[in-house]
Amino acid sequence: MKLLVVGSGGREHALVWKLAQSPRVTKVYCAPGNPGIAKLAECVSIGVNDFAALAELVQREGIDLTVIGPEDPLLQGIVDDFEERGLAVFGPRKAAAIIEGSKTFAKDLMEKYGIPTGAYRSFTDYEQALDYVRQQGAPIVIKADGLAAGKGVTVAFSLEEAEDALKSMMLEGVFGEAGARVVVEEYLEGEEMTILSFVDGETVVPMVPSQDHKPVFDGDKGPNTGGMGTYSPVPHMDDALIQQAIETIIKPTARAMVKEGRPFRGILYTGLIITDKGPKVIEYNARFGDPETQVVLPRLESDLADIFQAVLEGRLADCAVEWKKEAAVCVIMASQGYPGSYPKGKVIKGLPENTEELMVFHAGTAEKDGEIVTAGGRVLGVTSIGENLYEAQDKAYDAILTISFEGAHYRKDIGDKALRQAASRAKR
Ligand code: AMP
Ligand code: GLY
């Protein structure tokens, strides 16, 4: 079986890494890929939104299945396009991907079907948004309706911050069309957790939970990024809580999409906040998370190609999806200045060889004159597997000490929330 993975980040590196292990997979292609992926797959330099060129590649090489990594092509309708051409493709159609593409759609869906989330209002008029924000007071959350590369959310702890966010989204257009409509949302207090699920219509198979670290600095300080690191499992979130999230949020979401005539087939990402009233949704995505995938797939015992195939053939309900008990930690090494502007082309030194327990997933890298250089904000996802989170964390940070590039920045506390909870439990 030949596969094509579309995308070029750490998530796609993890997907290629896992798929290449399948005994059924004879060859993996990646478009456009990156130098890390090139060690496992044939990278073809086609952009993720060039559907015609991607389809031509699939037909020319006799590729059996295409897997879409990022949200952009999904929202542009790559799955509809491939299906019209009679090509097998894994991911939601455009009509279902809107669950990520419009926060207003997602909030309205949750309201209509009673799925727990924060109270909200959606606005296209700046003055009305401003009135509502002043009436509600801080803390309050302002979200651009459309895609904004993970940066369209401001958690405002003062009215001034909230007003600035409204102004830059609605009047100054910093996110373009994505910010023409905003969602103003109740601030929810609690720890975050991500659950990715394989979904085929009403059939939902949740993956193991993980926790992302969005803010750029230690202790969750500084602006939000696409994600600075992840770990899995999330041991302080017990099974009952995870089950509650599945029963009250994930399954009802899949059912709601079917009822709306937008059946979801692919990976549904639910970003949750665990409030004192239980789990509530802060966001949906229509794809694997980045960097959640980098810790979830190393824990997957089963063959990922088999699961994708089962979804496409409507057999997900009968498919055994097994997990390893080992823990995984992924620490992102980012360019200086990220999530603001950052330099590119810095030479990366000391990259270790990947082993079964240590994988350096490339996110924003390029090859120049025979050297690997930085080419993005998030550069590498240094990922380790261990018997438990302590061991996985140690191994990931030990590996980071060997890797260097000018201005490299990483958080030093990925996984600490879980370990702190474990320590305080032990003391009690
Ligand atoms: P999002 O892009 O929707 O995941 O939001 C980015 C980050 O903003 C989340 O990971 C949370 O840390 C935070 N956030 C989003 N919505 C809320 C909310 N209603 N209350 C508190 N924090 C939020
Ligand atoms: N890590 C957050 C995301 O993939 O959207």
Tab-separated table of C-alpha atoms and ligand atoms in Angstrom:
chain	number	residue	atom	x	y	z
A	1	MET	CA	0.000	0.000	0.000
A	2	LYS	CA	1.349	3.424	-0.974
A	3	LEU	CA	0.393	6.487	1.063
A	4	LEU	CA	0.641	10.239	0.646
A	5	VAL	CA	0.738	12.535	3.675
A	6	VAL	CA	-0.055	16.190	2.914
A	7	GLY	CA	1.719	18.787	5.078
A	8	SER	CA	5.177	19.748	6.299
A	9	GLY	CA	5.199	20.115	10.082
A	10	GLY	CA	5.955	18.099	13.195
A	11	ARG	CA	2.476	16.573	13.069
A	12	GLU	CA	3.096	15.280	9.552
A	13	HIS	CA	6.546	13.970	10.554
A	14	ALA	CA	4.874	11.987	13.358
A	15	LEU	CA	2.185	10.715	10.950
A	16	VAL	CA	4.783	9.600	8.403
A	17	TRP	CA	6.892	8.011	11.162
A	18	LYS	CA	3.960	5.964	12.441
A	19	LEU	CA	2.558	5.019	9.014
A	20	ALA	CA	5.989	3.907	7.769
A	21	GLN	CA	6.010	1.267	10.544
A	22	SER	CA	2.990	-0.504	9.105
A	23	PRO	CA	3.949	-3.814	7.471
A	24	ARG	CA	1.269	-3.127	4.838
A	25	VAL	CA	2.781	0.172	3.789
A	26	THR	CA	5.338	-0.190	1.011
A	27	LYS	CA	6.050	3.483	0.410
A	28	VAL	CA	5.152	6.852	1.908
A	29	TYR	CA	5.182	10.118	-0.025
A	30	CYS	CA	4.886	13.512	1.626
A	31	ALA	CA	3.977	16.851	0.038
A	32	PRO	CA	5.771	19.078	0.610
A	33	GLY	CA	7.420	17.460	3.689
A	34	ASN	CA	10.655	18.595	5.341
A	35	PRO	CA	14.228	17.304	5.784
A	36	GLY	CA	13.269	15.129	8.779
A	37	ILE	CA	10.409	13.537	6.875
A	38	ALA	CA	12.713	12.995	3.867
A	39	LYS	CA	14.510	10.265	5.835
A	40	LEU	CA	11.316	8.186	5.891
A	41	ALA	CA	9.352	9.275	2.854
A	42	GLU	CA	9.786	10.617	-0.646
A	43	CYS	CA	9.118	14.338	-0.361
A	44	VAL	CA	7.536	15.989	-3.381
A	45	SER	CA	7.538	19.745	-3.562
A	46	ILE	CA	3.835	20.463	-4.057
A	47	GLY	CA	1.955	22.944	-1.863
A	48	VAL	CA	-0.847	21.677	0.389
A	49	ASN	CA	-3.489	23.698	-1.483
A	50	ASP	CA	-2.483	22.642	-4.997
A	51	PHE	CA	-5.165	19.966	-5.319
A	52	ALA	CA	-4.695	19.342	-9.040
A	53	ALA	CA	-0.949	18.709	-8.679
A	54	LEU	CA	-1.491	16.501	-5.615
A	55	ALA	CA	-4.135	14.453	-7.447
A	56	GLU	CA	-1.838	14.127	-10.435
A	57	LEU	CA	0.933	12.783	-8.151
A	58	VAL	CA	-1.477	10.246	-6.652
A	59	GLN	CA	-2.569	9.030	-10.061
A	60	ARG	CA	0.933	8.934	-11.525
A	61	GLU	CA	2.457	7.000	-8.598
A	62	GLY	CA	-0.533	4.735	-7.961
A	63	ILE	CA	-0.932	5.994	-4.378
A	64	ASP	CA	-3.708	4.128	-2.545
A	65	LEU	CA	-4.601	6.624	0.165
A	66	THR	CA	-3.948	10.308	0.915
A	67	VAL	CA	-3.937	11.620	4.499
A	68	ILE	CA	-4.419	15.345	5.069
A	69	GLY	CA	-2.464	16.947	7.945
A	70	PRO	CA	-3.295	20.683	8.149
A	71	GLU	CA	-6.629	22.494	8.337
A	72	ASP	CA	-6.211	24.811	5.390
A	73	PRO	CA	-6.676	22.300	2.550
A	74	LEU	CA	-9.529	20.626	4.477
A	75	LEU	CA	-11.386	23.924	4.691
A	76	GLN	CA	-10.675	24.583	1.019
A	77	GLY	CA	-12.329	21.265	0.189
A	78	ILE	CA	-9.455	18.929	-0.702
A	79	VAL	CA	-11.465	15.908	0.436
A	80	ASP	CA	-14.462	16.822	-1.749
A	81	ASP	CA	-12.065	17.442	-4.646
A	82	PHE	CA	-10.299	14.069	-4.269
A	83	GLU	CA	-13.596	12.219	-3.873
A	84	GLU	CA	-14.903	13.773	-7.068
A	85	ARG	CA	-11.806	12.422	-8.797
A	86	GLY	CA	-12.448	8.972	-7.297
A	87	LEU	CA	-9.321	9.088	-5.075
A	88	ALA	CA	-9.235	7.649	-1.531
A	89	VAL	CA	-8.569	10.381	1.025
A	90	PHE	CA	-8.670	10.538	4.825
A	91	GLY	CA	-10.188	13.678	6.348
A	92	PRO	CA	-13.495	15.519	6.716
A	93	ARG	CA	-15.261	17.145	3.784
A	94	LYS	CA	-15.489	20.927	3.674
A	95	ALA	CA	-19.034	20.909	5.104
A	96	ALA	CA	-17.752	19.095	8.225
A	97	ALA	CA	-14.373	20.865	8.511
A	98	ILE	CA	-16.313	24.063	9.217
A	99	ILE	CA	-16.421	22.903	12.829
A	100	GLU	CA	-12.854	24.259	12.928
A	101	GLY	CA	-13.242	26.921	10.247
A	102	SER	CA	-15.910	28.972	11.983
A	103	LYS	CA	-15.986	29.444	15.734
A	104	THR	CA	-19.505	30.847	15.392
A	105	PHE	CA	-20.618	27.612	13.685
A	106	ALA	CA	-18.982	25.567	16.458
A	107	LYS	CA	-20.547	27.634	19.265
A	108	ASP	CA	-24.009	27.579	17.655
A	109	LEU	CA	-23.747	23.789	17.247
A	110	MET	CA	-22.860	23.354	20.921
A	111	GLU	CA	-25.694	25.612	22.010
A	112	LYS	CA	-28.237	23.821	19.818
A	113	TYR	CA	-27.232	20.344	21.045
A	114	GLY	CA	-26.522	21.183	24.692
A	115	ILE	CA	-22.795	20.435	24.513
A	116	PRO	CA	-21.020	22.058	27.501
A	117	THR	CA	-19.060	25.211	26.585
A	118	GLY	CA	-18.652	28.791	27.815
A	119	ALA	CA	-21.394	31.381	27.300
A	120	TYR	CA	-20.764	33.502	24.196
A	121	ARG	CA	-22.014	36.031	21.684
A	122	SER	CA	-20.893	36.451	18.093
A	123	PHE	CA	-20.453	39.886	16.462
A	124	THR	CA	-19.673	41.515	13.135
A	125	ASP	CA	-20.318	45.027	14.461
A	126	TYR	CA	-17.484	46.572	16.473
A	127	GLU	CA	-19.658	48.917	18.573
A	128	GLN	CA	-22.000	46.105	19.570
A	129	ALA	CA	-19.065	43.844	20.455
A	130	LEU	CA	-17.562	46.634	22.535
A	131	ASP	CA	-20.833	47.221	24.411
A	132	TYR	CA	-21.133	43.535	25.213
A	133	VAL	CA	-17.524	43.292	26.412
A	134	ARG	CA	-17.974	46.343	28.675
A	135	GLN	CA	-21.175	44.889	30.051
A	136	GLN	CA	-19.530	41.499	30.789
A	137	GLY	CA	-16.248	42.855	32.174
A	138	ALA	CA	-12.886	41.065	32.445
A	139	PRO	CA	-11.613	38.389	32.407
A	140	ILE	CA	-13.111	37.645	29.018
A	141	VAL	CA	-12.002	35.846	25.862
A	142	ILE	CA	-12.012	37.357	22.362
A	143	LYS	CA	-11.732	34.993	19.387
A	144	ALA	CA	-11.410	35.688	15.679
A	145	ASP	CA	-14.119	33.613	13.970
A	146	GLY	CA	-11.895	32.138	11.251
A	147	LEU	CA	-8.465	30.501	11.028
A	148	ALA	CA	-5.599	32.475	12.512
A	149	ALA	CA	-2.789	29.905	12.910
A	150	GLY	CA	-3.571	29.383	16.581
A	151	LYS	CA	-3.067	33.069	17.337
A	152	GLY	CA	-6.605	34.426	16.975
A	153	VAL	CA	-7.506	34.103	20.658
A	154	THR	CA	-6.953	36.748	23.325
A	155	VAL	CA	-7.595	35.824	26.933
A	156	ALA	CA	-8.069	39.345	28.320
A	157	PHE	CA	-7.577	39.923	32.037
A	158	SER	CA	-8.436	43.613	31.756
A	159	LEU	CA	-11.049	45.548	29.794
A	160	GLU	CA	-8.259	47.443	28.102
A	161	GLU	CA	-6.740	44.220	26.738
A	162	ALA	CA	-10.166	43.070	25.549
A	163	GLU	CA	-10.851	46.364	23.789
A	164	ASP	CA	-7.409	46.305	22.148
A	165	ALA	CA	-8.088	42.798	20.834
A	166	LEU	CA	-11.490	43.802	19.421
A	167	LYS	CA	-9.961	46.858	17.810
A	168	SER	CA	-7.098	44.977	16.150
A	169	MET	CA	-9.358	42.163	14.899
A	170	MET	CA	-12.407	44.170	13.802
A	171	LEU	CA	-11.054	47.598	12.883
A	172	GLU	CA	-7.418	47.003	11.961
A	173	GLY	CA	-8.000	43.577	10.372
A	174	VAL	CA	-4.824	41.934	11.694
A	175	PHE	CA	-6.276	38.492	10.907
A	176	GLY	CA	-7.922	39.655	7.666
A	177	GLU	CA	-11.337	38.095	6.942
A	178	ALA	CA	-10.885	35.644	9.852
A	179	GLY	CA	-11.353	38.536	12.287
A	180	ALA	CA	-14.278	40.297	10.562
A	181	ARG	CA	-16.528	38.292	12.865
A	182	VAL	CA	-15.538	37.705	16.502
A	183	VAL	CA	-16.796	35.439	19.236
A	184	VAL	CA	-16.755	36.937	22.726
A	185	GLU	CA	-16.659	34.120	25.230
A	186	GLU	CA	-16.933	33.594	28.963
A	187	TYR	CA	-13.547	33.023	30.617
A	188	LEU	CA	-13.320	29.441	31.842
A	189	GLU	CA	-11.012	28.522	34.660
A	190	GLY	CA	-9.322	25.140	34.845
A	191	GLU	CA	-6.675	22.932	33.314
A	192	GLU	CA	-6.728	22.090	29.636
A	193	MET	CA	-6.802	18.695	28.006
A	194	THR	CA	-6.978	17.576	24.382
A	195	ILE	CA	-8.743	14.462	23.176
A	196	LEU	CA	-8.275	13.468	19.548
A	197	SER	CA	-10.773	10.935	18.201
A	198	PHE	CA	-11.136	8.806	15.109
A	199	VAL	CA	-14.644	9.596	13.900
A	200	ASP	CA	-16.791	8.063	11.197
A	201	GLY	CA	-20.268	9.547	11.326
A	202	GLU	CA	-21.668	8.516	14.700
A	203	THR	CA	-18.839	6.094	15.478
A	204	VAL	CA	-16.245	7.638	17.789
A	205	VAL	CA	-12.991	6.029	18.932
A	206	PRO	CA	-11.159	8.414	21.280
A	207	MET	CA	-7.385	8.388	21.488
A	208	VAL	CA	-5.405	8.774	24.708
A	209	PRO	CA	-5.607	12.316	26.150
A	210	SER	CA	-2.760	14.794	26.017
A	211	GLN	CA	-2.039	18.273	27.344
A	212	ASP	CA	-0.663	21.117	25.240
A	213	HIS	CA	1.194	24.197	26.516
A	214	LYS	CA	0.067	27.175	24.430
A	215	PRO	CA	1.801	30.184	26.006
A	216	VAL	CA	5.368	30.749	24.882
A	217	PHE	CA	7.036	31.027	28.315
A	218	ASP	CA	7.348	28.823	31.409
A	219	GLY	CA	4.489	28.977	33.879
A	220	ASP	CA	2.034	29.708	31.016
A	221	LYS	CA	3.299	33.260	30.610
A	222	GLY	CA	3.443	35.320	27.420
A	223	PRO	CA	1.415	35.205	24.231
A	224	ASN	CA	-0.199	32.052	22.862
A	225	THR	CA	1.568	29.981	20.223
A	226	GLY	CA	0.563	26.979	18.125
A	227	GLY	CA	1.759	24.874	21.088
A	228	MET	CA	5.144	24.692	22.879
A	229	GLY	CA	4.995	21.092	24.067
A	230	THR	CA	2.770	18.213	25.047
A	231	TYR	CA	2.636	15.130	27.200
A	232	SER	CA	0.486	12.024	27.399
A	233	PRO	CA	-1.069	10.454	29.441
A	234	VAL	CA	-2.571	13.209	31.611
A	235	PRO	CA	-2.519	11.183	34.843
A	236	HIS	CA	-4.282	13.732	37.041
A	237	MET	CA	-7.361	13.563	34.807
A	238	ASP	CA	-8.977	10.338	35.946
A	239	ASP	CA	-10.863	7.828	33.815
A	240	ALA	CA	-14.266	8.983	35.053
A	241	LEU	CA	-13.538	12.513	33.899
A	242	ILE	CA	-12.309	11.339	30.505
A	243	GLN	CA	-15.402	9.166	30.152
A	244	GLN	CA	-17.564	12.180	31.046
A	245	ALA	CA	-15.895	14.181	28.264
A	246	ILE	CA	-16.517	11.373	25.785
A	247	GLU	CA	-20.171	10.907	26.754
A	248	THR	CA	-21.184	14.563	27.183
A	249	ILE	CA	-19.028	16.154	24.492
A	250	ILE	CA	-17.362	13.982	21.870
A	251	LYS	CA	-20.139	11.502	21.057
A	252	PRO	CA	-22.853	14.214	21.091
A	253	THR	CA	-20.701	16.323	18.747
A	254	ALA	CA	-20.403	13.486	16.218
A	255	ARG	CA	-24.159	12.840	16.457
A	256	ALA	CA	-24.909	16.552	16.068
A	257	MET	CA	-22.824	16.753	12.887
A	258	VAL	CA	-24.737	13.806	11.419
A	259	LYS	CA	-28.060	15.474	12.319
A	260	GLU	CA	-26.899	18.691	10.672
A	261	GLY	CA	-26.265	16.781	7.446
A	262	ARG	CA	-22.507	17.287	7.856
A	263	PRO	CA	-21.277	13.845	8.944
A	264	PHE	CA	-17.702	14.071	10.189
A	265	ARG	CA	-15.187	11.549	8.923
A	266	GLY	CA	-11.606	11.982	10.032
A	267	ILE	CA	-9.902	13.200	13.191
A	268	LEU	CA	-11.941	15.347	15.552
A	269	TYR	CA	-9.846	17.400	17.962
A	270	THR	CA	-11.638	18.526	21.115
A	271	GLY	CA	-9.831	21.111	23.229
A	272	LEU	CA	-11.306	21.021	26.728
A	273	ILE	CA	-11.070	23.021	29.919
A	274	ILE	CA	-11.800	21.018	33.045
A	275	THR	CA	-13.889	23.446	35.094
A	276	ASP	CA	-15.336	22.742	38.535
A	277	LYS	CA	-18.585	21.992	36.683
A	278	GLY	CA	-16.895	19.376	34.497
A	279	PRO	CA	-15.245	19.445	31.069
A	280	LYS	CA	-16.234	22.199	28.636
A	281	VAL	CA	-15.197	22.738	25.020
A	282	ILE	CA	-12.875	25.624	24.184
A	283	GLU	CA	-12.218	24.592	20.605
A	284	TYR	CA	-12.734	21.983	17.942
A	285	ASN	CA	-10.299	21.212	15.182
A	286	ALA	CA	-10.962	19.028	12.164
A	287	ARG	CA	-7.558	17.320	12.165
A	288	PHE	CA	-4.731	15.957	14.301
A	289	GLY	CA	-3.280	18.495	16.772
A	290	ASP	CA	0.244	19.804	16.539
A	291	PRO	CA	2.118	18.984	18.831
A	292	GLU	CA	-0.467	16.610	20.392
A	293	THR	CA	0.051	14.070	17.593
A	294	GLN	CA	3.761	13.857	18.432
A	295	VAL	CA	2.932	12.313	21.862
A	296	VAL	CA	-0.257	10.439	20.982
A	297	LEU	CA	0.975	8.414	17.975
A	298	PRO	CA	4.092	7.064	19.762
A	299	ARG	CA	1.661	5.569	22.304
A	300	LEU	CA	-0.481	3.894	19.636
A	301	GLU	CA	0.115	0.155	19.603
A	302	SER	CA	-2.168	-0.549	16.626
A	303	ASP	CA	-1.399	-0.053	12.963
A	304	LEU	CA	-2.474	3.480	11.959
A	305	ALA	CA	-2.843	2.579	8.270
A	306	ASP	CA	-5.295	-0.168	9.294
A	307	ILE	CA	-7.359	2.333	11.296
A	308	PHE	CA	-7.484	4.860	8.434
A	309	GLN	CA	-8.546	2.076	6.091
A	310	ALA	CA	-11.241	0.945	8.533
A	311	VAL	CA	-12.649	4.475	8.712
A	312	LEU	CA	-12.767	4.715	4.929
A	313	GLU	CA	-14.546	1.380	4.664
A	314	GLY	CA	-17.047	2.202	7.418
A	315	ARG	CA	-15.551	-0.451	9.749
A	316	LEU	CA	-14.265	1.782	12.553
A	317	ALA	CA	-16.700	0.301	15.095
A	318	ASP	CA	-15.088	-3.142	14.652
A	319	CYS	CA	-11.503	-1.932	14.607
A	320	ALA	CA	-9.345	-2.687	17.679
A	321	VAL	CA	-7.384	0.411	18.688
A	322	GLU	CA	-4.784	-0.450	21.352
A	323	TRP	CA	-2.533	1.850	23.359
A	324	LYS	CA	0.824	1.435	25.086
A	325	LYS	CA	1.077	2.250	28.768
A	326	GLU	CA	4.363	4.141	28.328
A	327	ALA	CA	4.330	7.937	28.599
A	328	ALA	CA	5.486	10.455	25.998
A	329	VAL	CA	6.731	14.040	26.243
A	330	CYS	CA	7.346	16.448	23.337
A	331	VAL	CA	9.255	19.684	23.872
A	332	ILE	CA	9.186	22.233	21.061
A	333	MET	CA	12.389	24.096	20.221
A	334	ALA	CA	11.364	27.398	18.642
A	335	SER	CA	13.074	30.291	16.894
A	336	GLN	CA	13.950	33.417	18.840
A	337	GLY	CA	11.015	35.838	18.705
A	338	TYR	CA	8.293	33.259	17.968
A	339	PRO	CA	5.246	33.722	18.019
A	340	GLY	CA	6.254	37.168	16.733
A	341	SER	CA	8.690	37.599	13.856
A	342	TYR	CA	11.804	35.435	13.900
A	343	PRO	CA	14.943	34.837	11.859
A	344	LYS	CA	15.361	31.852	9.537
A	345	GLY	CA	18.356	29.966	8.207
A	346	LYS	CA	20.099	29.319	11.540
A	347	VAL	CA	22.221	26.166	11.339
A	348	ILE	CA	20.982	23.356	13.616
A	349	LYS	CA	23.766	21.355	15.244
A	350	GLY	CA	23.861	18.146	17.264
A	351	LEU	CA	20.685	16.506	15.951
A	352	PRO	CA	20.672	12.983	17.398
A	353	GLU	CA	19.757	9.904	15.378
A	354	ASN	CA	16.160	8.908	16.066
A	355	THR	CA	15.735	5.734	18.119
A	356	GLU	CA	12.701	3.815	19.353
A	357	GLU	CA	12.598	6.020	22.432
A	358	LEU	CA	13.739	9.379	21.098
A	359	MET	CA	12.270	11.033	18.042
A	360	VAL	CA	13.165	14.529	16.927
A	361	PHE	CA	10.210	15.518	14.763
A	362	HIS	CA	11.042	18.325	12.347
A	363	ALA	CA	8.532	21.191	12.230
A	364	GLY	CA	10.163	24.216	10.598
A	365	THR	CA	13.442	23.072	9.053
A	366	ALA	CA	15.051	23.237	5.627
A	367	GLU	CA	18.195	21.935	4.010
A	368	LYS	CA	20.775	24.431	2.814
A	369	ASP	CA	24.234	23.600	1.480
A	370	GLY	CA	24.072	20.156	3.068
A	371	GLU	CA	23.117	21.492	6.499
A	372	ILE	CA	19.788	21.493	8.337
A	373	VAL	CA	18.695	25.055	9.090
A	374	THR	CA	15.707	26.679	10.813
A	375	ALA	CA	12.820	27.644	8.537
A	376	GLY	CA	9.861	28.297	10.844
A	377	GLY	CA	8.715	29.492	14.268
A	378	ARG	CA	8.416	26.047	15.723
A	379	VAL	CA	11.554	24.241	14.565
A	380	LEU	CA	11.787	20.825	16.253
A	381	GLY	CA	9.626	18.642	18.500
A	382	VAL	CA	12.003	16.671	20.703
A	383	THR	CA	9.930	13.682	21.752
A	384	SER	CA	10.696	10.859	24.094
A	385	ILE	CA	8.955	7.739	25.343
A	386	GLY	CA	9.568	6.419	28.852
A	387	GLU	CA	8.155	4.067	31.456
A	388	ASN	CA	6.458	7.106	33.007
A	389	LEU	CA	6.317	10.876	32.560
A	390	TYR	CA	9.411	11.475	34.732
A	391	GLU	CA	11.504	9.250	32.519
A	392	ALA	CA	10.077	10.604	29.265
A	393	GLN	CA	10.616	14.194	30.416
A	394	ASP	CA	14.222	13.522	31.481
A	395	LYS	CA	15.089	11.881	28.186
A	396	ALA	CA	13.547	14.680	26.115
A	397	TYR	CA	15.380	17.406	28.045
A	398	ASP	CA	18.668	15.441	27.980
A	399	ALA	CA	18.378	15.264	24.186
A	400	ILE	CA	17.672	18.996	23.944
A	401	LEU	CA	20.992	19.710	25.650
A	402	THR	CA	22.800	18.194	22.672
A	403	ILE	CA	20.870	20.209	20.050
A	404	SER	CA	21.617	23.834	19.318
A	405	PHE	CA	20.863	26.700	16.979
A	406	GLU	CA	21.278	30.429	17.506
A	407	GLY	CA	18.429	31.904	19.570
A	408	ALA	CA	16.801	28.520	20.304
A	409	HIS	CA	13.979	28.859	22.815
A	410	TYR	CA	12.051	26.107	24.589
A	411	ARG	CA	9.894	25.808	27.689
A	412	LYS	CA	11.554	24.031	30.587
A	413	ASP	CA	8.330	22.944	32.295
A	414	ILE	CA	6.605	20.635	29.799
A	415	GLY	CA	4.951	17.903	31.864
A	416	ASP	CA	5.468	19.662	35.199
A	417	LYS	CA	1.724	20.128	35.778
A	418	ALA	CA	1.225	16.370	35.884
A	419	LEU	CA	4.332	15.777	37.973
A	420	ARG	CA	3.371	18.514	40.448
A	421	GLN	CA	-0.023	16.914	40.912
A	422	ALA	CA	1.624	13.547	41.450
A	423	ALA	CA	3.980	15.080	44.055
A	424	SER	CA	1.147	16.768	45.947
A	425	ARG	CA	-0.855	13.534	45.931
A	426	ALA	CA	2.132	11.652	47.316
A	427	LYS	CA	2.448	14.180	50.164
A	428	ARG	CA	-1.183	13.811	51.207
B	1	AMP	P1	-7.880	28.195	21.066
B	1	AMP	O1	-7.077	28.672	19.898
B	1	AMP	O2	-9.352	28.329	20.917
B	1	AMP	O3	-7.414	26.846	21.541
B	1	AMP	O4	-7.499	29.121	22.284
B	1	AMP	C1	-6.149	29.289	22.637
B	1	AMP	C2	-6.020	29.225	24.117
B	1	AMP	O5	-6.775	30.258	24.737
B	1	AMP	C3	-6.548	27.949	24.718
B	1	AMP	O6	-5.643	26.897	24.659
B	1	AMP	C4	-6.824	28.391	26.138
B	1	AMP	O7	-5.643	28.424	26.887
B	1	AMP	C5	-7.291	29.810	25.967
B	1	AMP	N1	-8.762	29.876	25.946
B	1	AMP	C6	-9.582	29.736	24.882
B	1	AMP	N2	-10.874	29.868	25.244
B	1	AMP	C7	-10.883	30.103	26.575
B	1	AMP	C8	-11.906	30.340	27.551
B	1	AMP	N3	-13.195	30.387	27.221
B	1	AMP	N4	-11.531	30.548	28.821
B	1	AMP	C9	-10.223	30.523	29.169
B	1	AMP	N5	-9.216	30.319	28.297
B	1	AMP	C10	-9.528	30.111	27.017
B	2	GLY	N1	-1.931	22.312	19.429
B	2	GLY	C1	-3.088	22.970	19.028
B	2	GLY	C2	-3.554	22.718	17.664
B	2	GLY	O1	-3.107	21.813	16.983
B	2	GLY	O2	-4.433	23.425	17.208
